[in-house]
PDB file of C-alpha atoms in Angstrom:
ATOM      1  CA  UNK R  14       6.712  10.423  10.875  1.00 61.00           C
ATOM      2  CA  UNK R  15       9.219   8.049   9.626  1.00 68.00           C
ATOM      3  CA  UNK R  16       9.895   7.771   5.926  1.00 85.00           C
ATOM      4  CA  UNK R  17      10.859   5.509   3.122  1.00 91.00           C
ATOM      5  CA  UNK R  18      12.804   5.724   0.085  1.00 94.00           C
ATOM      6  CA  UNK R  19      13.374   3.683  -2.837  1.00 96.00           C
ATOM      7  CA  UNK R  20      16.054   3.476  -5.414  1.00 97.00           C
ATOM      8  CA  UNK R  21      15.873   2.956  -8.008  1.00 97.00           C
ATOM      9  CA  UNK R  22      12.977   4.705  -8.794  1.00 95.00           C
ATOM     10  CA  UNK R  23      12.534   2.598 -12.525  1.00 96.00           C
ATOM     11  CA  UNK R  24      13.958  -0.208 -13.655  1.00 97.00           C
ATOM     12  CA  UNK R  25      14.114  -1.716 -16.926  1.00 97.00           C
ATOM     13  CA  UNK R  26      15.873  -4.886 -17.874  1.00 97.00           C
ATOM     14  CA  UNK R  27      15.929  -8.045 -19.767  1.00 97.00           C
ATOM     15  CA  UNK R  28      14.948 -11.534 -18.872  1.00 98.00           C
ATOM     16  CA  UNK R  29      17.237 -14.182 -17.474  1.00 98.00           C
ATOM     17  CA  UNK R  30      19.219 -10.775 -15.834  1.00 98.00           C
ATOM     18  CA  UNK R  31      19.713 -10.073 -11.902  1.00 98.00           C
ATOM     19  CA  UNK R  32      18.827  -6.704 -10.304  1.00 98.00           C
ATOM     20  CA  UNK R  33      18.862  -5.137  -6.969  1.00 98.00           C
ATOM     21  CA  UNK R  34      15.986  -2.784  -5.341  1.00 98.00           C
ATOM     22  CA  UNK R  35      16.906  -1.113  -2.013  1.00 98.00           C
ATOM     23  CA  UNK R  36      14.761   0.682   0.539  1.00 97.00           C
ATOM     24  CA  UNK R  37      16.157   3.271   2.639  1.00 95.00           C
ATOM     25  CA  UNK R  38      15.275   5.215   5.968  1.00 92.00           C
ATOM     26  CA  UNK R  39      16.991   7.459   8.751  1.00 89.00           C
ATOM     27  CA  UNK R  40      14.786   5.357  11.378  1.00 88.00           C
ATOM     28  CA  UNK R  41      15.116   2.423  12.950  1.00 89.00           C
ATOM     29  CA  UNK R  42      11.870  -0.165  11.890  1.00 88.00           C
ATOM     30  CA  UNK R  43      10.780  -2.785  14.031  1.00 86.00           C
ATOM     31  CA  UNK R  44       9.355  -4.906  10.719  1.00 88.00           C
ATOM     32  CA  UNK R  45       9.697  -4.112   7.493  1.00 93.00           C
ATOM     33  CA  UNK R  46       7.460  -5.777   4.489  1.00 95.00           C
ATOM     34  CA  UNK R  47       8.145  -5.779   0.923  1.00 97.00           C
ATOM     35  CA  UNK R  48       4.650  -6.038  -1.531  1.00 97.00           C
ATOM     36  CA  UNK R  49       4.210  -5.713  -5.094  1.00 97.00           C
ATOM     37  CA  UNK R  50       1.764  -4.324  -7.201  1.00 96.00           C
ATOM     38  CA  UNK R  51       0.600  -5.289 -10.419  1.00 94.00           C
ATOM     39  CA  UNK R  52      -1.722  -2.715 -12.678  1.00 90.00           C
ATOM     40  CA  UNK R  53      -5.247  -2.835 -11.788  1.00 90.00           C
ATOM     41  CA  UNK R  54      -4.700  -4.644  -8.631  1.00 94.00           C
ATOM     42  CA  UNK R  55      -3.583  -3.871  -5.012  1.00 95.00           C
ATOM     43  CA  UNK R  56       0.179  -4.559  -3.399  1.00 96.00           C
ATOM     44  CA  UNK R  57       0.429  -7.998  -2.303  1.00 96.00           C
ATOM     45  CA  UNK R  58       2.231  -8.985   0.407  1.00 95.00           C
ATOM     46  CA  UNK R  59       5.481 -10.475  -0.294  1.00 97.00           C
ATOM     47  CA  UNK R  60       7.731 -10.958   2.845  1.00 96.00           C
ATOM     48  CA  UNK R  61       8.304  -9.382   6.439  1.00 94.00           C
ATOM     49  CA  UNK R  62      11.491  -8.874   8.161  1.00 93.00           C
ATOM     50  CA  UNK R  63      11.880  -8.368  11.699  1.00 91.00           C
ATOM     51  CA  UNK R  64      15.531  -8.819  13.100  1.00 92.00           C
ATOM     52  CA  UNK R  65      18.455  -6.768  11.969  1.00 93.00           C
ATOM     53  CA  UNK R  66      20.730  -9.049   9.171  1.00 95.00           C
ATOM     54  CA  UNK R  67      17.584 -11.105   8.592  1.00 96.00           C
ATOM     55  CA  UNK R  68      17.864 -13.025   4.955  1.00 97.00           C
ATOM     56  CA  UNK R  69      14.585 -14.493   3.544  1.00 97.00           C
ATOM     57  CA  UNK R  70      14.113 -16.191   0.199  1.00 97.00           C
ATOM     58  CA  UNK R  71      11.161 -16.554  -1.814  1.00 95.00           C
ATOM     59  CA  UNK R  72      12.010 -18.315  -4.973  1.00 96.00           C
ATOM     60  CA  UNK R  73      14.067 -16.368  -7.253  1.00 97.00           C
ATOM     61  CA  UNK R  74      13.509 -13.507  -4.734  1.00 97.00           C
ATOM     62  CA  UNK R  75      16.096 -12.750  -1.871  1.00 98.00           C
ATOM     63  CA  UNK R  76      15.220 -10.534   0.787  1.00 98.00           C
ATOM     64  CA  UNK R  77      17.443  -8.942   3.012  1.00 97.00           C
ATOM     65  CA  UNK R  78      17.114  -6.372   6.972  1.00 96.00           C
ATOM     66  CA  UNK R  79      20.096  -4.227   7.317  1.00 95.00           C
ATOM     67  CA  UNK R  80      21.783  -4.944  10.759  1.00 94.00           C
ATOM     68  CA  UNK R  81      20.825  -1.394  11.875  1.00 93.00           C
ATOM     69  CA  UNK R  82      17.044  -1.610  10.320  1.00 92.00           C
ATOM     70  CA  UNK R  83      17.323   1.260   9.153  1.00 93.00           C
ATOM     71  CA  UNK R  84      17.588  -0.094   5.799  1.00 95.00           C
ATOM     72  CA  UNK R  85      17.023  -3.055   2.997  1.00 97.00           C
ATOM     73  CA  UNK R  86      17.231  -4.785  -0.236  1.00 98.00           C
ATOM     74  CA  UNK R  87      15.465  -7.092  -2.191  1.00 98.00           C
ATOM     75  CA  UNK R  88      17.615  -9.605  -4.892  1.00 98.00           C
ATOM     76  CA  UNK R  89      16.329 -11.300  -7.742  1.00 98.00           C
ATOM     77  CA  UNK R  90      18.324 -13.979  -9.696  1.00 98.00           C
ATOM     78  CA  UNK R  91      17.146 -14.170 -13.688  1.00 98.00           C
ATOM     79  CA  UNK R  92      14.005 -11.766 -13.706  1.00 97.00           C
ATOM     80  CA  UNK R  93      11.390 -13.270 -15.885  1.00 97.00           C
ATOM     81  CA  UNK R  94       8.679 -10.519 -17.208  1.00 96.00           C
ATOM     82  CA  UNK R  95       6.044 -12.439 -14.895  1.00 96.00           C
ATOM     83  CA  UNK R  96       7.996 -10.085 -12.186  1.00 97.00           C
ATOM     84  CA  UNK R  97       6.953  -6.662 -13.868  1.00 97.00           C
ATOM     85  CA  UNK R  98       5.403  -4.385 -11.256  1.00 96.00           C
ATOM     86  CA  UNK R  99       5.389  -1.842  -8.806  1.00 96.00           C
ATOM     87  CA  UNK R 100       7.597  -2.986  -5.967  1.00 97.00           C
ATOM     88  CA  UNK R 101       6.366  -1.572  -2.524  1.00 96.00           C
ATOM     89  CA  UNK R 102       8.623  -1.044   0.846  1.00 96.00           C
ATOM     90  CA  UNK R 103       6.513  -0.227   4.232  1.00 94.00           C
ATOM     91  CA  UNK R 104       7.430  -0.274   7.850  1.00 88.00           C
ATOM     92  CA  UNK R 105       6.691   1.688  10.745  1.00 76.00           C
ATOM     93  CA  UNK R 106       4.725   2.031  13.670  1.00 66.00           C
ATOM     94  CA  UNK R 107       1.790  -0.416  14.359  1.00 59.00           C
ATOM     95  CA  UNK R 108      -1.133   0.965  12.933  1.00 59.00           C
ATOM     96  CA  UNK R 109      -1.991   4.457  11.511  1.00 56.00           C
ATOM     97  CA  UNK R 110       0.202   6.676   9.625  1.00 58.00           C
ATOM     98  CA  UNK R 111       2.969   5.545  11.727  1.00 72.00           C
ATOM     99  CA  UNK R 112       3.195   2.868   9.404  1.00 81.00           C
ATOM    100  CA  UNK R 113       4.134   3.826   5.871  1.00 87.00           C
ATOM    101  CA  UNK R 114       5.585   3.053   2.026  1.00 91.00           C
ATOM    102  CA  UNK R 115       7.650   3.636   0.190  1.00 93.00           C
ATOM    103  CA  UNK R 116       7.125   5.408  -3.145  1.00 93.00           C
ATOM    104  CA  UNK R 117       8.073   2.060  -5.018  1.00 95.00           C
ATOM    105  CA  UNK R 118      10.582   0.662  -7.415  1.00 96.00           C
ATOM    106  CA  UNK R 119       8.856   0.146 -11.037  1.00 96.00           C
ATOM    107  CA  UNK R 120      10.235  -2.872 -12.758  1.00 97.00           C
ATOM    108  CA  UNK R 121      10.003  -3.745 -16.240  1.00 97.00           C
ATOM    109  CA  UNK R 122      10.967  -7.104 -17.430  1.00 97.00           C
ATOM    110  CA  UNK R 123      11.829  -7.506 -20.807  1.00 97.00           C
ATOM    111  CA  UNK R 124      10.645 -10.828 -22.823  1.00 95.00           C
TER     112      UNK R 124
ATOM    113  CA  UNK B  22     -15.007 -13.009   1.916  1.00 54.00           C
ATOM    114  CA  UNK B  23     -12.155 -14.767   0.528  1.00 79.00           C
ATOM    115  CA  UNK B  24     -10.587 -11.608   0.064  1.00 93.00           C
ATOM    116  CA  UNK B  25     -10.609  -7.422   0.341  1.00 97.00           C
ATOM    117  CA  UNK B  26     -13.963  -5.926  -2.371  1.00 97.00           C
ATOM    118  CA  UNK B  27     -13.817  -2.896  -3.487  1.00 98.00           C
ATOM    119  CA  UNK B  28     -16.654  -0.928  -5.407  1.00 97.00           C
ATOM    120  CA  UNK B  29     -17.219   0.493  -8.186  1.00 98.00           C
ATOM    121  CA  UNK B  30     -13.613  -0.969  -9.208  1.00 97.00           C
ATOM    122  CA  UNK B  31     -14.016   2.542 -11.522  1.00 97.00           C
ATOM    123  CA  UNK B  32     -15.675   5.666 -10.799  1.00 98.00           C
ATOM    124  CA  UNK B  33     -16.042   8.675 -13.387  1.00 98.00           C
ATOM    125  CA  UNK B  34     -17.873  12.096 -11.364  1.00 98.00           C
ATOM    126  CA  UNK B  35     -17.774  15.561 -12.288  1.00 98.00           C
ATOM    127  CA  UNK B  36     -16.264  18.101 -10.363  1.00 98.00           C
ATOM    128  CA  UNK B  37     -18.711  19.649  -7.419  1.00 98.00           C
ATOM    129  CA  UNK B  38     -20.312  16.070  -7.228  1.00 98.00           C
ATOM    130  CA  UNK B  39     -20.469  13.205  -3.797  1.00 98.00           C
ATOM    131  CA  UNK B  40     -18.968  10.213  -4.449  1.00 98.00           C
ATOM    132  CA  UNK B  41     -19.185   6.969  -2.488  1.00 98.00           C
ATOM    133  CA  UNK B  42     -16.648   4.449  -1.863  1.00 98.00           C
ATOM    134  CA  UNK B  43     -17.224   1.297  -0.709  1.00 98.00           C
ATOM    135  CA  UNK B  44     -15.121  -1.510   0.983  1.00 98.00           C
ATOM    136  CA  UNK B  45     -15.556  -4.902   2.233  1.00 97.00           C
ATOM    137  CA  UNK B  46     -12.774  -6.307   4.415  1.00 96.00           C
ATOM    138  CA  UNK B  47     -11.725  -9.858   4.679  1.00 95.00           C
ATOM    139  CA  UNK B  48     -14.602 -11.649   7.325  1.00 93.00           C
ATOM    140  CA  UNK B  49     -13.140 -11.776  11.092  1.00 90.00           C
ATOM    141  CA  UNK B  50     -10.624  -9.032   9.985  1.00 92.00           C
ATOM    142  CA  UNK B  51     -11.217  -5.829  12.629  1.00 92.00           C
ATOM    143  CA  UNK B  52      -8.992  -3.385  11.260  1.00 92.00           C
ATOM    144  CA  UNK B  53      -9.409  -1.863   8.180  1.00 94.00           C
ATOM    145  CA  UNK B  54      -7.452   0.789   6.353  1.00 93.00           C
ATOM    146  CA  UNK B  55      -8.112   3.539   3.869  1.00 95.00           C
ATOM    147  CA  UNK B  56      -4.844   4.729   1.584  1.00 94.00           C
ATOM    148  CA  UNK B  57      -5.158   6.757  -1.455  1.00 96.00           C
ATOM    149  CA  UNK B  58      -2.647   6.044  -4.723  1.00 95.00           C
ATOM    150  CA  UNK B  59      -1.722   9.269  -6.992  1.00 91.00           C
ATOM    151  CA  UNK B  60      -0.358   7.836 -10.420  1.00 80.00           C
ATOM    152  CA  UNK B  61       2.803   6.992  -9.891  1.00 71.00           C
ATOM    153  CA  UNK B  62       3.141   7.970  -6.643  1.00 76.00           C
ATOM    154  CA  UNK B  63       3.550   5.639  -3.584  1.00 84.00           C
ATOM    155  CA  UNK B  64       0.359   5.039  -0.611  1.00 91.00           C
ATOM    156  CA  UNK B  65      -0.772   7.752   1.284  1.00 91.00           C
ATOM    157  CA  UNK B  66      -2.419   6.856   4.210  1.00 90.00           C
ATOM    158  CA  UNK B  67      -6.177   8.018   5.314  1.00 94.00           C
ATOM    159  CA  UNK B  68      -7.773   6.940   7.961  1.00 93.00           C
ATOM    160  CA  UNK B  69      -8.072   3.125   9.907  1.00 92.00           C
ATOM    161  CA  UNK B  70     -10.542   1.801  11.465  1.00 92.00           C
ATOM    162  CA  UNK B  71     -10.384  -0.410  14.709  1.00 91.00           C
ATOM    163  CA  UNK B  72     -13.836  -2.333  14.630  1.00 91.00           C
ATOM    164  CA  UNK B  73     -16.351   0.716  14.247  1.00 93.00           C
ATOM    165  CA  UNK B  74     -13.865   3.148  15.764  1.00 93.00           C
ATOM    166  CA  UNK B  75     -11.614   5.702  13.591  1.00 91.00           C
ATOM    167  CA  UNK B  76      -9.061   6.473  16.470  1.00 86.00           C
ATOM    168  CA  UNK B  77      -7.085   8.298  13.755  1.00 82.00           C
ATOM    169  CA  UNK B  78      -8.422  10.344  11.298  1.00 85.00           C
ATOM    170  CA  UNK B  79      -5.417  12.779  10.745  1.00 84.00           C
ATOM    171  CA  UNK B  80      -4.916  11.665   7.285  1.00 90.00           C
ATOM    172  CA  UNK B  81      -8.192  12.953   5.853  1.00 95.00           C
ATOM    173  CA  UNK B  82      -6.706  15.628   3.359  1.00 94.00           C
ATOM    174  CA  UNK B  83      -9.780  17.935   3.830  1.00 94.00           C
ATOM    175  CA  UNK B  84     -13.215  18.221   5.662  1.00 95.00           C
ATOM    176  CA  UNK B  85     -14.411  16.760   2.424  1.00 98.00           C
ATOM    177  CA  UNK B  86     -13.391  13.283   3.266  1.00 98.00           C
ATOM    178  CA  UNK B  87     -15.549  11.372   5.727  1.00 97.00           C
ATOM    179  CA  UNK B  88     -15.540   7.878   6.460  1.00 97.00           C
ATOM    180  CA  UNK B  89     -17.412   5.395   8.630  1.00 97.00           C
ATOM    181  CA  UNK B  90     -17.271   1.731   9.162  1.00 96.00           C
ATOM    182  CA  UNK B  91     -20.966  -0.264  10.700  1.00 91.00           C
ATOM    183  CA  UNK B  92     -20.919  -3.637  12.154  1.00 89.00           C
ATOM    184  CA  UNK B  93     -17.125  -4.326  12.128  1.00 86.00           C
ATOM    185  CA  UNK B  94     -17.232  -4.976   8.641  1.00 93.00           C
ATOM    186  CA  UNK B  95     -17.942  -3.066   5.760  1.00 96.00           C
ATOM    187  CA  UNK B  96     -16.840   0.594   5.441  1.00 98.00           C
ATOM    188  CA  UNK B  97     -17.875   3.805   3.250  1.00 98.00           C
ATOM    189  CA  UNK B  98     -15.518   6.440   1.980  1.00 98.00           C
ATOM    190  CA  UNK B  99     -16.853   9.524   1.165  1.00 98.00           C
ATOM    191  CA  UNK B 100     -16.103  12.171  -0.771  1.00 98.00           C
ATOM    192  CA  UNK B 101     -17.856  15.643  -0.531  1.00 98.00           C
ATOM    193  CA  UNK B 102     -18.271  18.786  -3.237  1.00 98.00           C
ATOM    194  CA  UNK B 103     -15.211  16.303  -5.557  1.00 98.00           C
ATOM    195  CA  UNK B 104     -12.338  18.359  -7.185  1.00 97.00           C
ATOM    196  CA  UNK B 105     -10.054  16.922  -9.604  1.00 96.00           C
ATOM    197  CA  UNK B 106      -7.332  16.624  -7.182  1.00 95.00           C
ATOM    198  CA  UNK B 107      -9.112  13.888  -5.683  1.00 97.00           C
ATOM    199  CA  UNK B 108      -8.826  12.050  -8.550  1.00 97.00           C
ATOM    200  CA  UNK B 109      -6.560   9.008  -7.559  1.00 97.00           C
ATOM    201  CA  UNK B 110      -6.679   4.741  -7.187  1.00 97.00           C
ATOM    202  CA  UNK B 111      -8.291   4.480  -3.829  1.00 98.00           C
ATOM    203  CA  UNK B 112      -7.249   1.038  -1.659  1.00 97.00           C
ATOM    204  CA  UNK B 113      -8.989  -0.390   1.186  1.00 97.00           C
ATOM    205  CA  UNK B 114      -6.827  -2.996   2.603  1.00 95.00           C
ATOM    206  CA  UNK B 115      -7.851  -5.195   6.304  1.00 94.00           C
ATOM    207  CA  UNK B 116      -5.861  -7.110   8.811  1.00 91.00           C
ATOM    208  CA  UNK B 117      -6.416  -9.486  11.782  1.00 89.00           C
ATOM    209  CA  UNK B 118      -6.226  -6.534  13.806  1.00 85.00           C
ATOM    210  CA  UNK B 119      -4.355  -2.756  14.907  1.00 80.00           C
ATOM    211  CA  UNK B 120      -0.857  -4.212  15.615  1.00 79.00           C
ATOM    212  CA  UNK B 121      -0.944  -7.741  13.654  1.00 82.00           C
ATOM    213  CA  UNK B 122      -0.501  -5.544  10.149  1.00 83.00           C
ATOM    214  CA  UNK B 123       3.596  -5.069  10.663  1.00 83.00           C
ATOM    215  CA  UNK B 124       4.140  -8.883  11.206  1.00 83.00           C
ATOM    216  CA  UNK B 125       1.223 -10.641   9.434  1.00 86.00           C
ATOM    217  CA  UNK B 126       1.099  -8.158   6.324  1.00 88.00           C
ATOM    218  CA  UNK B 127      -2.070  -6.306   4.904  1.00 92.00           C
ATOM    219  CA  UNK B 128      -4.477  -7.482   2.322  1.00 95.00           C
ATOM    220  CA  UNK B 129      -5.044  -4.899   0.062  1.00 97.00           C
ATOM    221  CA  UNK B 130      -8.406  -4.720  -2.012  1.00 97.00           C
ATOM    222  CA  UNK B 131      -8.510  -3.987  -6.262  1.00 97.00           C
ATOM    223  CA  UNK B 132      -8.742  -0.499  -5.507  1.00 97.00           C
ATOM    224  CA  UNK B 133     -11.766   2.195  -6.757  1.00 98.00           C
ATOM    225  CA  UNK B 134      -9.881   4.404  -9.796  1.00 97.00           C
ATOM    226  CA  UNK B 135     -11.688   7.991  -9.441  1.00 98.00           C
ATOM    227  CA  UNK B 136     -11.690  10.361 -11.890  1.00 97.00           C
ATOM    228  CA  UNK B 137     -13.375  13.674 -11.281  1.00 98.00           C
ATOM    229  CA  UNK B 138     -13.976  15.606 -14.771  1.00 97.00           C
TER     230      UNK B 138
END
């Protein structure tokens, strides 16, 4: 079974400040998808990557696949507390347990 | 429906007791998943379903744990003889189908919070 880690595990900042969340394996993924979560509510969906060196944006929110894709990050410019939750790698296999998360990146935004 | 139900959204059950959890995936969605969420903790995955058909069930933590899915759509978790362990958020989450969850993404339901006292 392939696995996922996270770093860093918490994360607390102010507003208006950049951070960096990275996701981590030993395998090689054929897609990788970032989700959040919010309290009370399931991980949403927030990007997929499928080619190695692949850069996606989404707003404030910069996505990147390590050339190897083994590995990757997610960016975001000025954090505004609206961004506060649980933030979710998974990747694997196509269905099953093959395909699995991360343990998550909490983020706290500061007002 | 628009989206993933889940129900009860909470569920409190004393230890030794059945519980039932149910899940209604997005309409013309045929796979559905089952993933269970300790506090704090990351997903840990269940069992999926491919139409009525549980082709992998190796995530079940014990005999306990049963679940079955009628008419392509709307699928039961079950929990037998509850212990506190099993106290967790569990998700329910569907996607077009086995294989279009890595590119297309999975939507993920409120979740059921258990709490066996």
């Amino acid at each position: 079974t392939q696995l996922l880690e996270q770093s860093p595990q918490f994360l607390s900042i102010q507003e208006g400040e950049n951070l960096t969340v990275y996701c981590n394996s030993s395998s090689v993924f054929s897609s990788l998808q970032w989700y959040r979560q919010e309290p009370g509510e399931g991980p949403v969906l927030l990007v997929t990557v499928v080619t190695g060196g692949e850069v996606k944006k989404l707003k404030r929110l910069t996505f990147q696949f390590g050339d190897a894709r083994k590995d990757s990050s997610l960016h975001i410019t000025a954090a505004q507390p609206g961004d506060t939750g649980l933030y979710l790698c998974a990747g694997g296999g196509n269905y099953g347990q093959n395909f699995v998360f991360g343990p998550g990146t909490r983020l706290s935004v500061l007002p | 429906g628009a989206g993933v139900s889940q129900s009860p959204s909470n569920k409190v059950t004393e230890k030794g007791k059945d519980v039932e959890l149910r899940c209604d995936p997005i309409s013309g969605h045929t796979a559905l998943y089952w993933y269970r969420q300790s506090l704090g903790q990351g997903l840990e995955f269940l069992i999926y379903f491919q139409g009525n058909s549980a082709p992998d069930k190796s995530g079940l933590p014990s005999d306990r744990f049963s679940a079955e899915r009628t008419g392509g759509s709307v699928s039961t978790l079950t929990i037998q003889r509850t212990q506190q362990e099993d106290s967790a958020v569990y998700l329910c989450a569907s996607s077009l189908g086995v294989g279009q969850g890595p590119i297309y993404g999975y939507t993920f339901g409120s979740g059921t919070r258990l709490t066996v006292v």
